[in-house]
JSON list of C-alpha atoms in Angstrom, two decimals:
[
{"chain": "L", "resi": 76, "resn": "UNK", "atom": "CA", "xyz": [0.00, 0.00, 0.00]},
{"chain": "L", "resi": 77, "resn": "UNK", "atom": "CA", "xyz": [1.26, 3.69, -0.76]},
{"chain": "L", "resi": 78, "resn": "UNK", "atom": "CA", "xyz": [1.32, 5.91, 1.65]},
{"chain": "L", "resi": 79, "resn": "UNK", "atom": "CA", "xyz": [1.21, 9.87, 1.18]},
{"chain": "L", "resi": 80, "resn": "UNK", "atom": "CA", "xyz": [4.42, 9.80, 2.05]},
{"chain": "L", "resi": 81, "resn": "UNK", "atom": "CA", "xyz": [6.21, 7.04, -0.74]},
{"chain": "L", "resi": 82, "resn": "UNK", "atom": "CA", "xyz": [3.80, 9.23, -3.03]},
{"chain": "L", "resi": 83, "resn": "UNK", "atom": "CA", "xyz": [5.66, 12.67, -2.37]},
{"chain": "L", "resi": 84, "resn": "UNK", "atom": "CA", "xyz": [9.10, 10.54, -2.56]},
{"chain": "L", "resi": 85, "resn": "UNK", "atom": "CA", "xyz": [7.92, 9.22, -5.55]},
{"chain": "L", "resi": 86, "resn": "UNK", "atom": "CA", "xyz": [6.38, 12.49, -7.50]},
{"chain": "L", "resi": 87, "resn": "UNK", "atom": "CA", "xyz": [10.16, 14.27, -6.10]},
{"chain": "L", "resi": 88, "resn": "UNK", "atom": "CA", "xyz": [12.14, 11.36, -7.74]},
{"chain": "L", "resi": 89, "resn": "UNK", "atom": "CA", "xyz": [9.78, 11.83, -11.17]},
{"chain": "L", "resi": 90, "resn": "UNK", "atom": "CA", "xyz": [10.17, 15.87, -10.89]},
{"chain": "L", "resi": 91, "resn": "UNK", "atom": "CA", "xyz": [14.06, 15.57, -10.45]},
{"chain": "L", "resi": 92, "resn": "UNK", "atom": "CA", "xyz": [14.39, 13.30, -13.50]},
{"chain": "L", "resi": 93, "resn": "UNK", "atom": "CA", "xyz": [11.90, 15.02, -15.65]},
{"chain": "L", "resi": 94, "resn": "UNK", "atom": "CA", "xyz": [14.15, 18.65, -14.80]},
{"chain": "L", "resi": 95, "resn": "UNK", "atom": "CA", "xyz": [17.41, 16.85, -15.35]},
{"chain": "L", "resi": 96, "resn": "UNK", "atom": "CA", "xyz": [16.13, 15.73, -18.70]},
{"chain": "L", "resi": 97, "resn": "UNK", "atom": "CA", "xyz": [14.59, 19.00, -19.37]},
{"chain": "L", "resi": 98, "resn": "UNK", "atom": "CA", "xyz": [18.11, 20.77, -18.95]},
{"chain": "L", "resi": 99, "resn": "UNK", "atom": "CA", "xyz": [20.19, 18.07, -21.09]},
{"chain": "L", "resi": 100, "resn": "UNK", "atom": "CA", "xyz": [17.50, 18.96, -23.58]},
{"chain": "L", "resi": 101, "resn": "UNK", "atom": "CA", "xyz": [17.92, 22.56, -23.40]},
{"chain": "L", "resi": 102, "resn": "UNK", "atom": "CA", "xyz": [22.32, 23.05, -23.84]},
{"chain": "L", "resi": 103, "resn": "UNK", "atom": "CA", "xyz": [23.25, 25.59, -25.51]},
{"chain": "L", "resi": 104, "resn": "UNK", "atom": "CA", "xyz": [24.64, 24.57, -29.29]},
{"chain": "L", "resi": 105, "resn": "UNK", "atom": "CA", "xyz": [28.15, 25.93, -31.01]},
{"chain": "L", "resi": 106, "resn": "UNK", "atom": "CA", "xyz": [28.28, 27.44, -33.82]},
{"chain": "L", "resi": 107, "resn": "UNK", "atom": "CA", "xyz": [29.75, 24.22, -35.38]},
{"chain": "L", "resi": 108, "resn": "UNK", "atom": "CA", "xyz": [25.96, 22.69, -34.56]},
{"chain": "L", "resi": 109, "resn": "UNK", "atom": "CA", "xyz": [24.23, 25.06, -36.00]},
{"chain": "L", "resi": 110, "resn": "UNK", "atom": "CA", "xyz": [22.06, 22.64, -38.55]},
{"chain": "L", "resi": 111, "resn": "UNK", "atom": "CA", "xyz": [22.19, 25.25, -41.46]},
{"chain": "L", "resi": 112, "resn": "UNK", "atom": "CA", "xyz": [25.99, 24.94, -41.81]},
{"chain": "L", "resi": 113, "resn": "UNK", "atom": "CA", "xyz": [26.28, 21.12, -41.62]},
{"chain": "L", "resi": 114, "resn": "UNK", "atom": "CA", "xyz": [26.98, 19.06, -44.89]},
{"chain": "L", "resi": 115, "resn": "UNK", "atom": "CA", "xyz": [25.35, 16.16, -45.78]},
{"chain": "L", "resi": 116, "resn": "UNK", "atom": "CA", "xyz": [27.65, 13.74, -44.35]},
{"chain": "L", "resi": 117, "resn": "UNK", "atom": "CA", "xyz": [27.57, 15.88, -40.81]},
{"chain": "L", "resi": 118, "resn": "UNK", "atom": "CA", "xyz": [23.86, 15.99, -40.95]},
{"chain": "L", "resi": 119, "resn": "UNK", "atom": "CA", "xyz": [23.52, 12.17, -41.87]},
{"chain": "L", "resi": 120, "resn": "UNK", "atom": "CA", "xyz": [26.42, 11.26, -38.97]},
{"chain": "L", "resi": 121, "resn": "UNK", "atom": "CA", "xyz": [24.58, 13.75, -36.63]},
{"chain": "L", "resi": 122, "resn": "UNK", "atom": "CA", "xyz": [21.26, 11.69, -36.96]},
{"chain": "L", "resi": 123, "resn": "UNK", "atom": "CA", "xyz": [22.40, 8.30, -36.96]},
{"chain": "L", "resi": 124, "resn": "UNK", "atom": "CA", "xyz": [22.11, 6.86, -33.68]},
{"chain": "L", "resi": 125, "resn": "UNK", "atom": "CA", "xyz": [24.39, 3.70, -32.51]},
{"chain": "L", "resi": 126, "resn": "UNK", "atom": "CA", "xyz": [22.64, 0.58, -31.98]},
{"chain": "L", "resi": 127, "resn": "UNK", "atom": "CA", "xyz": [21.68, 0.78, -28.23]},
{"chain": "L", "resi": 128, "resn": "UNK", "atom": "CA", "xyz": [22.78, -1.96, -25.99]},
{"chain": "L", "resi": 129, "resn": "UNK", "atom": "CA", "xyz": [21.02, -5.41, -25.30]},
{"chain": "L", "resi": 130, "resn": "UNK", "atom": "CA", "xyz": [18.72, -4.58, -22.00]},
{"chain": "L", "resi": 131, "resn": "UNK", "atom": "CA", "xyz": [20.93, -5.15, -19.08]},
{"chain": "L", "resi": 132, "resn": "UNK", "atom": "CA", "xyz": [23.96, -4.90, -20.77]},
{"chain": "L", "resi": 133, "resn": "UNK", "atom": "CA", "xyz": [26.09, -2.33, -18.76]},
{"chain": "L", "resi": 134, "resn": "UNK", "atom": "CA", "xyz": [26.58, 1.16, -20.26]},
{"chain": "L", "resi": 135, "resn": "UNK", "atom": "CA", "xyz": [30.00, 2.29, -21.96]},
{"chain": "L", "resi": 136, "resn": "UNK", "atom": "CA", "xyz": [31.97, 4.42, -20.06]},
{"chain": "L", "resi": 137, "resn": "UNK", "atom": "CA", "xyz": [32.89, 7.27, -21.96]},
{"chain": "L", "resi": 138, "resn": "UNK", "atom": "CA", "xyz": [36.57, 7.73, -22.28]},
{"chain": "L", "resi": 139, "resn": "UNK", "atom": "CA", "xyz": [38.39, 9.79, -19.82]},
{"chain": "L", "resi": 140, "resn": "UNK", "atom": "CA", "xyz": [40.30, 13.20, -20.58]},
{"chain": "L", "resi": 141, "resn": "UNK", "atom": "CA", "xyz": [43.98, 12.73, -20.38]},
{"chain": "L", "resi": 142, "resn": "UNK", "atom": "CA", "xyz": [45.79, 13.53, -17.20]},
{"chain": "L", "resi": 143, "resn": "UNK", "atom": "CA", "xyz": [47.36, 16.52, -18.51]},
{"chain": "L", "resi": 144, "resn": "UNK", "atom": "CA", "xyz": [44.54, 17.86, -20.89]},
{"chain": "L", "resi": 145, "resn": "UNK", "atom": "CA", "xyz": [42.89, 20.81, -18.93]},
{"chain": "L", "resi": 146, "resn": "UNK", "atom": "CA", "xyz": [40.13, 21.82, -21.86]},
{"chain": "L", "resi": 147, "resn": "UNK", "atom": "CA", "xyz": [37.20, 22.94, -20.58]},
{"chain": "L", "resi": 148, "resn": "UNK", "atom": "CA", "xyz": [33.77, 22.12, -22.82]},
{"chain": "L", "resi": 149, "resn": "UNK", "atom": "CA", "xyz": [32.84, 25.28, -22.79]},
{"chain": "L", "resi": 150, "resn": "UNK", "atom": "CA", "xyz": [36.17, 26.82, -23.78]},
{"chain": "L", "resi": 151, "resn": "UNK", "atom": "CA", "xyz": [36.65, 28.57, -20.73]},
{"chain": "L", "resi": 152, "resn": "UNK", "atom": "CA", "xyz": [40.22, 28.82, -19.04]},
{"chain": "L", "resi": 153, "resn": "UNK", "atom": "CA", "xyz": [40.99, 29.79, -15.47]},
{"chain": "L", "resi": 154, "resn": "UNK", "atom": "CA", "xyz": [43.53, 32.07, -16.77]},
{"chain": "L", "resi": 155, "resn": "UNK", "atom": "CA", "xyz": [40.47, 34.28, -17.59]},
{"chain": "L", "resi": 156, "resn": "UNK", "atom": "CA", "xyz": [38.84, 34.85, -13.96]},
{"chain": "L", "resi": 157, "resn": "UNK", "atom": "CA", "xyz": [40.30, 35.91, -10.93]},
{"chain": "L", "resi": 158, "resn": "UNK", "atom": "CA", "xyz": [39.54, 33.56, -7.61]},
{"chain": "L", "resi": 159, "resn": "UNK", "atom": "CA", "xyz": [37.64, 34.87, -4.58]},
{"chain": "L", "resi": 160, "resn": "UNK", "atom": "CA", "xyz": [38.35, 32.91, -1.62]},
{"chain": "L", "resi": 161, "resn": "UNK", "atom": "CA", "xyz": [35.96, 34.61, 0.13]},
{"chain": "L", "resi": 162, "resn": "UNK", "atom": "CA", "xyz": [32.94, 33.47, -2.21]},
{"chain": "L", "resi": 163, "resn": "UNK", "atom": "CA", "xyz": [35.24, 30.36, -2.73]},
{"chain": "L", "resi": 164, "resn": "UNK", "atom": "CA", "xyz": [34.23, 29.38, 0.89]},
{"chain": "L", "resi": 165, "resn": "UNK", "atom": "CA", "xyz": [30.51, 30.71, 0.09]},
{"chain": "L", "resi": 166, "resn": "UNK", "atom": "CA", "xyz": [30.66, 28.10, -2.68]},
{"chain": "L", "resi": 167, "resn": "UNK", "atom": "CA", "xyz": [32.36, 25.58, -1.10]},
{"chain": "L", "resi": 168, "resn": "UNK", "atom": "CA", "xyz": [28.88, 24.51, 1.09]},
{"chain": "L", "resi": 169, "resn": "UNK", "atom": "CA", "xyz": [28.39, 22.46, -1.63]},
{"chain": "L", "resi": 170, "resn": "UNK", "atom": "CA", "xyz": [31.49, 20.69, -1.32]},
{"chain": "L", "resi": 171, "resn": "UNK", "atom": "CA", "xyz": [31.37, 20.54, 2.35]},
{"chain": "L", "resi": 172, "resn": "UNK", "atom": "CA", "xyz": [28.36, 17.62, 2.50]},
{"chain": "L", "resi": 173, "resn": "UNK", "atom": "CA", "xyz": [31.42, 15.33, 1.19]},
{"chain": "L", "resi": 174, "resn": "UNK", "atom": "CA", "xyz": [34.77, 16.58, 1.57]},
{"chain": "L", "resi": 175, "resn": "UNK", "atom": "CA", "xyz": [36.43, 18.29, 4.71]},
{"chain": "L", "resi": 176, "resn": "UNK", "atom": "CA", "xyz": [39.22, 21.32, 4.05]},
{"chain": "L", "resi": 177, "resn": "UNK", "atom": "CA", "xyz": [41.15, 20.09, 7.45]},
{"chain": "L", "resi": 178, "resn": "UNK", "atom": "CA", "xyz": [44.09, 17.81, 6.69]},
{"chain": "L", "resi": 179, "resn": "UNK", "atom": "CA", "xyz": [43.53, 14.19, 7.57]},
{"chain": "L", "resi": 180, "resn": "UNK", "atom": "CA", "xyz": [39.24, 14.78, 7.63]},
{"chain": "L", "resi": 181, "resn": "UNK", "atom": "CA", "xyz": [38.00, 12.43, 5.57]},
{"chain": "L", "resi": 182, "resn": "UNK", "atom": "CA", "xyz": [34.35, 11.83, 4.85]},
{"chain": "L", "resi": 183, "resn": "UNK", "atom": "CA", "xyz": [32.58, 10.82, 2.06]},
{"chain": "L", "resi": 184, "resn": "UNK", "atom": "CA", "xyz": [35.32, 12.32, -0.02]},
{"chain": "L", "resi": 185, "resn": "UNK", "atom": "CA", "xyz": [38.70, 12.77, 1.03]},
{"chain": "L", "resi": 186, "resn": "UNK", "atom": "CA", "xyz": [39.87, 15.69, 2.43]},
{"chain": "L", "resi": 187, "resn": "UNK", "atom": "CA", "xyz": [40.63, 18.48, 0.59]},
{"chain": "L", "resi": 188, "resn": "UNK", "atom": "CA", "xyz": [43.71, 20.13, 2.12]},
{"chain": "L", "resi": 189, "resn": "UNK", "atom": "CA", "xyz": [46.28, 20.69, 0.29]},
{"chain": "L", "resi": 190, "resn": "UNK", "atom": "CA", "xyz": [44.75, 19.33, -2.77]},
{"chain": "L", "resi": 191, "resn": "UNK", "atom": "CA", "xyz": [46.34, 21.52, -5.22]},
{"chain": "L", "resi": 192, "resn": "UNK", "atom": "CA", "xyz": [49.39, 19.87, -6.50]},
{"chain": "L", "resi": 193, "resn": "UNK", "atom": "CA", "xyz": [48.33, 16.31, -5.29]},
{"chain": "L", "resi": 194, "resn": "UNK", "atom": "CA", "xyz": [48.18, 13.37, -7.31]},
{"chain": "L", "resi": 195, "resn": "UNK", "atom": "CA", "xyz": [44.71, 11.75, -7.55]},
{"chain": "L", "resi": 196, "resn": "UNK", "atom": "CA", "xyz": [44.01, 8.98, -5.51]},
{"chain": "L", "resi": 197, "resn": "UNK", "atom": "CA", "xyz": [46.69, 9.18, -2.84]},
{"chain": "L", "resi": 198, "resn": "UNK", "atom": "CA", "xyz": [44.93, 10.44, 0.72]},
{"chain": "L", "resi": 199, "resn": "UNK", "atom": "CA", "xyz": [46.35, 7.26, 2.95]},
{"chain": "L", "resi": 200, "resn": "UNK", "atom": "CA", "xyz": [43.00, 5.42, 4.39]},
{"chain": "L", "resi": 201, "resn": "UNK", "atom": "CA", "xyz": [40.66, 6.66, 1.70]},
{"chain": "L", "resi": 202, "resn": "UNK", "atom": "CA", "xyz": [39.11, 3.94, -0.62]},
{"chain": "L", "resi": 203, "resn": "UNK", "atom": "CA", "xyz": [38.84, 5.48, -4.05]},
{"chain": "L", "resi": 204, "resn": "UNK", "atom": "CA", "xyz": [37.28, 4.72, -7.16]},
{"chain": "L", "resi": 205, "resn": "UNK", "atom": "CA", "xyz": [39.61, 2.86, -9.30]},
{"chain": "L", "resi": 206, "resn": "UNK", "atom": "CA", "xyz": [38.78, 5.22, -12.34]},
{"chain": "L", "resi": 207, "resn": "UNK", "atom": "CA", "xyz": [40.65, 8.21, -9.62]},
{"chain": "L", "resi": 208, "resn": "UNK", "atom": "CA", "xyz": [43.24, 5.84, -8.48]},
{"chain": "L", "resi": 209, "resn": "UNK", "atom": "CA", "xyz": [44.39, 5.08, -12.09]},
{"chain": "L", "resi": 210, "resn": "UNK", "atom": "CA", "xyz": [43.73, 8.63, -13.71]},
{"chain": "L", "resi": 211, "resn": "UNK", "atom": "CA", "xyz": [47.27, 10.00, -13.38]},
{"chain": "L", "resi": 212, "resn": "UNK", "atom": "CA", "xyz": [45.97, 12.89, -12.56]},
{"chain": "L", "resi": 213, "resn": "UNK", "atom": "CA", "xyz": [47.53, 15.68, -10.74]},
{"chain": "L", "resi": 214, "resn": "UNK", "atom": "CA", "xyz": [45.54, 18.71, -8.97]},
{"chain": "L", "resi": 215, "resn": "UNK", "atom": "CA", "xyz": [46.85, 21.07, -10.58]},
{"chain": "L", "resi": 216, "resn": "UNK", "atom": "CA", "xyz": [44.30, 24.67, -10.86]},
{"chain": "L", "resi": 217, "resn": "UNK", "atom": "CA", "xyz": [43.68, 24.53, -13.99]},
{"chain": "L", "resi": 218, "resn": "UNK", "atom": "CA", "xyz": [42.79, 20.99, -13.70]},
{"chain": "L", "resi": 219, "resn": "UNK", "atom": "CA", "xyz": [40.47, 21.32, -11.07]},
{"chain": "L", "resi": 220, "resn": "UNK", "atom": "CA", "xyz": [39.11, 24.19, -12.86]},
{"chain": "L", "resi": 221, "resn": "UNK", "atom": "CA", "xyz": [38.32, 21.54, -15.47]},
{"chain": "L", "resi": 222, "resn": "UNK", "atom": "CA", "xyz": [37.04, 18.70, -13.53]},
{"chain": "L", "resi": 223, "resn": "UNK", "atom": "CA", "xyz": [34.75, 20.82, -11.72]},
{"chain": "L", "resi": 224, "resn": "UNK", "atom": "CA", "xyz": [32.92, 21.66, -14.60]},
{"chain": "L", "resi": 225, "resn": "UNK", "atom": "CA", "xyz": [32.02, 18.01, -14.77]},
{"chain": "L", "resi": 226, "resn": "UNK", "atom": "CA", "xyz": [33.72, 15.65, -12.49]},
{"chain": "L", "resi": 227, "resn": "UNK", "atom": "CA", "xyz": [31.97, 12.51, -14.58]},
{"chain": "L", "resi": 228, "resn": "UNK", "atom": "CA", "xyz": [33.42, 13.63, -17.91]},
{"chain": "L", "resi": 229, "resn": "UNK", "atom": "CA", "xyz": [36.92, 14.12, -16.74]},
{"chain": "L", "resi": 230, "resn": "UNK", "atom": "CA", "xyz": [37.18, 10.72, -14.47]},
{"chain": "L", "resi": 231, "resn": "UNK", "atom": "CA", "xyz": [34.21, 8.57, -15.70]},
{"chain": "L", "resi": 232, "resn": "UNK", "atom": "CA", "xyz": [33.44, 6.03, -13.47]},
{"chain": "L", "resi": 233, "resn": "UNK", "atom": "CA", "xyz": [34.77, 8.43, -10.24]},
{"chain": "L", "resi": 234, "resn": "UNK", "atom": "CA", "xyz": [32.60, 7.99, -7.57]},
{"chain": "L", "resi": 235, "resn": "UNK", "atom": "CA", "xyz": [31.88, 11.51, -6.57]},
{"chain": "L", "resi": 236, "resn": "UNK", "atom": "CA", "xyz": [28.07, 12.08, -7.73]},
{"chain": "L", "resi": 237, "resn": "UNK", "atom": "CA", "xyz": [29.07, 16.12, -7.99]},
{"chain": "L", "resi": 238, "resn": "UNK", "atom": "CA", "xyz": [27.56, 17.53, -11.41]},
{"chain": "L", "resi": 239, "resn": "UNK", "atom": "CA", "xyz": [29.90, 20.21, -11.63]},
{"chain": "L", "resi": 240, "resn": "UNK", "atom": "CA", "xyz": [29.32, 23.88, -12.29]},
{"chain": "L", "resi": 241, "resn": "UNK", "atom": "CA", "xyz": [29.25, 23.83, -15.72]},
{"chain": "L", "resi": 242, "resn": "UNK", "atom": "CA", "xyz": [27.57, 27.32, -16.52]},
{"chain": "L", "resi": 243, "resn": "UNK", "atom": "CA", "xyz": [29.49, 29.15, -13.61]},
{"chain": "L", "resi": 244, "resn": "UNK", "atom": "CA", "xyz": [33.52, 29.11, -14.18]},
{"chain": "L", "resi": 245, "resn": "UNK", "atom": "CA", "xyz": [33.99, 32.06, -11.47]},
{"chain": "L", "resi": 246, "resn": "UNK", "atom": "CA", "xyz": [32.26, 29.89, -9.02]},
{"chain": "L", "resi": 247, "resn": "UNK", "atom": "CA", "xyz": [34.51, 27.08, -10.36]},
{"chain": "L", "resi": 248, "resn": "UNK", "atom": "CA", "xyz": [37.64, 29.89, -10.09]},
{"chain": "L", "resi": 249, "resn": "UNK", "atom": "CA", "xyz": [36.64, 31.15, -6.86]},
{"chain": "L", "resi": 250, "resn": "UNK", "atom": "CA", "xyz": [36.31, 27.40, -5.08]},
{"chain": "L", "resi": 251, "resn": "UNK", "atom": "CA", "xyz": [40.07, 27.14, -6.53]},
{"chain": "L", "resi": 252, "resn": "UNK", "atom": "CA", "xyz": [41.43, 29.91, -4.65]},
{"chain": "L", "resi": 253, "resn": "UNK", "atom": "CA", "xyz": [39.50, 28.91, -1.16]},
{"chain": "L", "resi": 254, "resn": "UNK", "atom": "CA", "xyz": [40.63, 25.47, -1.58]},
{"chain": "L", "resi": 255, "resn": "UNK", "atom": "CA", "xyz": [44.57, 27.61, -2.32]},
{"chain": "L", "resi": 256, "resn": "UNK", "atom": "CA", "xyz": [44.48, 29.87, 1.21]},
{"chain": "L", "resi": 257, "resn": "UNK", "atom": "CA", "xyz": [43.22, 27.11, 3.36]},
{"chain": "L", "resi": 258, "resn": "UNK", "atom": "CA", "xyz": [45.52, 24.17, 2.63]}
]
């Protein structure tokens, strides 16, 4: 039996898939998209779907972004904005849920003290994700500037569930620089 309660769980669950589909639906296009400049081969390639997998087949991961390839998808560099530690700290509420900025706090996530100039995977006691363990990835600004735009994209298979701030690089800048004065 369903109570009123497993009802509003259930209508929130719907409403928070529905928005997240909404959104994918809704990204902006580049120019390159733009469907009035495509040939016929980019239009035909562009409409072709692959076959989708057999049901319960698992889902290929998408290939990760090499360990020293800081490209952002929108473009962006942190070269380009100036951190604010103070709104970095504003910011970093989000962060906080998971990961501590005192050195040896683990939680969730590992700690993030001293993180810049770390290599991936190596807080002592912390289980990581294999995908982090084996990225070869080292902390460096601009890479965090690039893996928080979308954590998934740049370690796929990581386990932090952390969307990113894909629209807001000066958030993105200004986490950088708290994360810099506190470690």
């Amino acid at each position: 039996m369903r109570t009123p309660s497993t009802m509003r769980i259930g209508h929130l669950i719907f409403g928070v898939s529905c928005a997240a589909l909404a959104l994918t639906a809704c990204a902006k296009k580049t120019e390159s998209e733009d469907t009035s400049t495509k040939t016929t081969t980019e239009t035909t390639a562009a409409t072709t779907a692959p076959a989708a997998a057999p049901a319960g087949a698992p889902a290929a991961a998408a290939p990760a972004v090499a360990a020293d390839n800081v490209d952002t998808i929108a473009g962006v560099k942190l070269a380009a904005y100036t951190g604010d530690a103070k709104k970095g700290e504003a910011d970093f509420i989000t962060c906080k849920t998971c990961h501590a900025i005192e050195a040896g706090v683990n939680r969730i996530g590992p700690s993030l003290h001293a993180v810049v100039g770390r290599k991936a995977g190596t807080i002592p006691g912390f289980v990581y994700s294999t995908a982090n363990k084996d990225s070869g990835i080292t902390w460096t600004e601009d890479k965090l500037f690039q893996y928080l735009e979308n954590p998934q994209r740049v370690v796929p298979g990581t386990k932090m569930t952390f969307a990113g701030w894909p629209t807001d690089p000066q958030k993105r800048a200004d986490v950088i620089a708290y994360l810099k004065a506190n470690s």
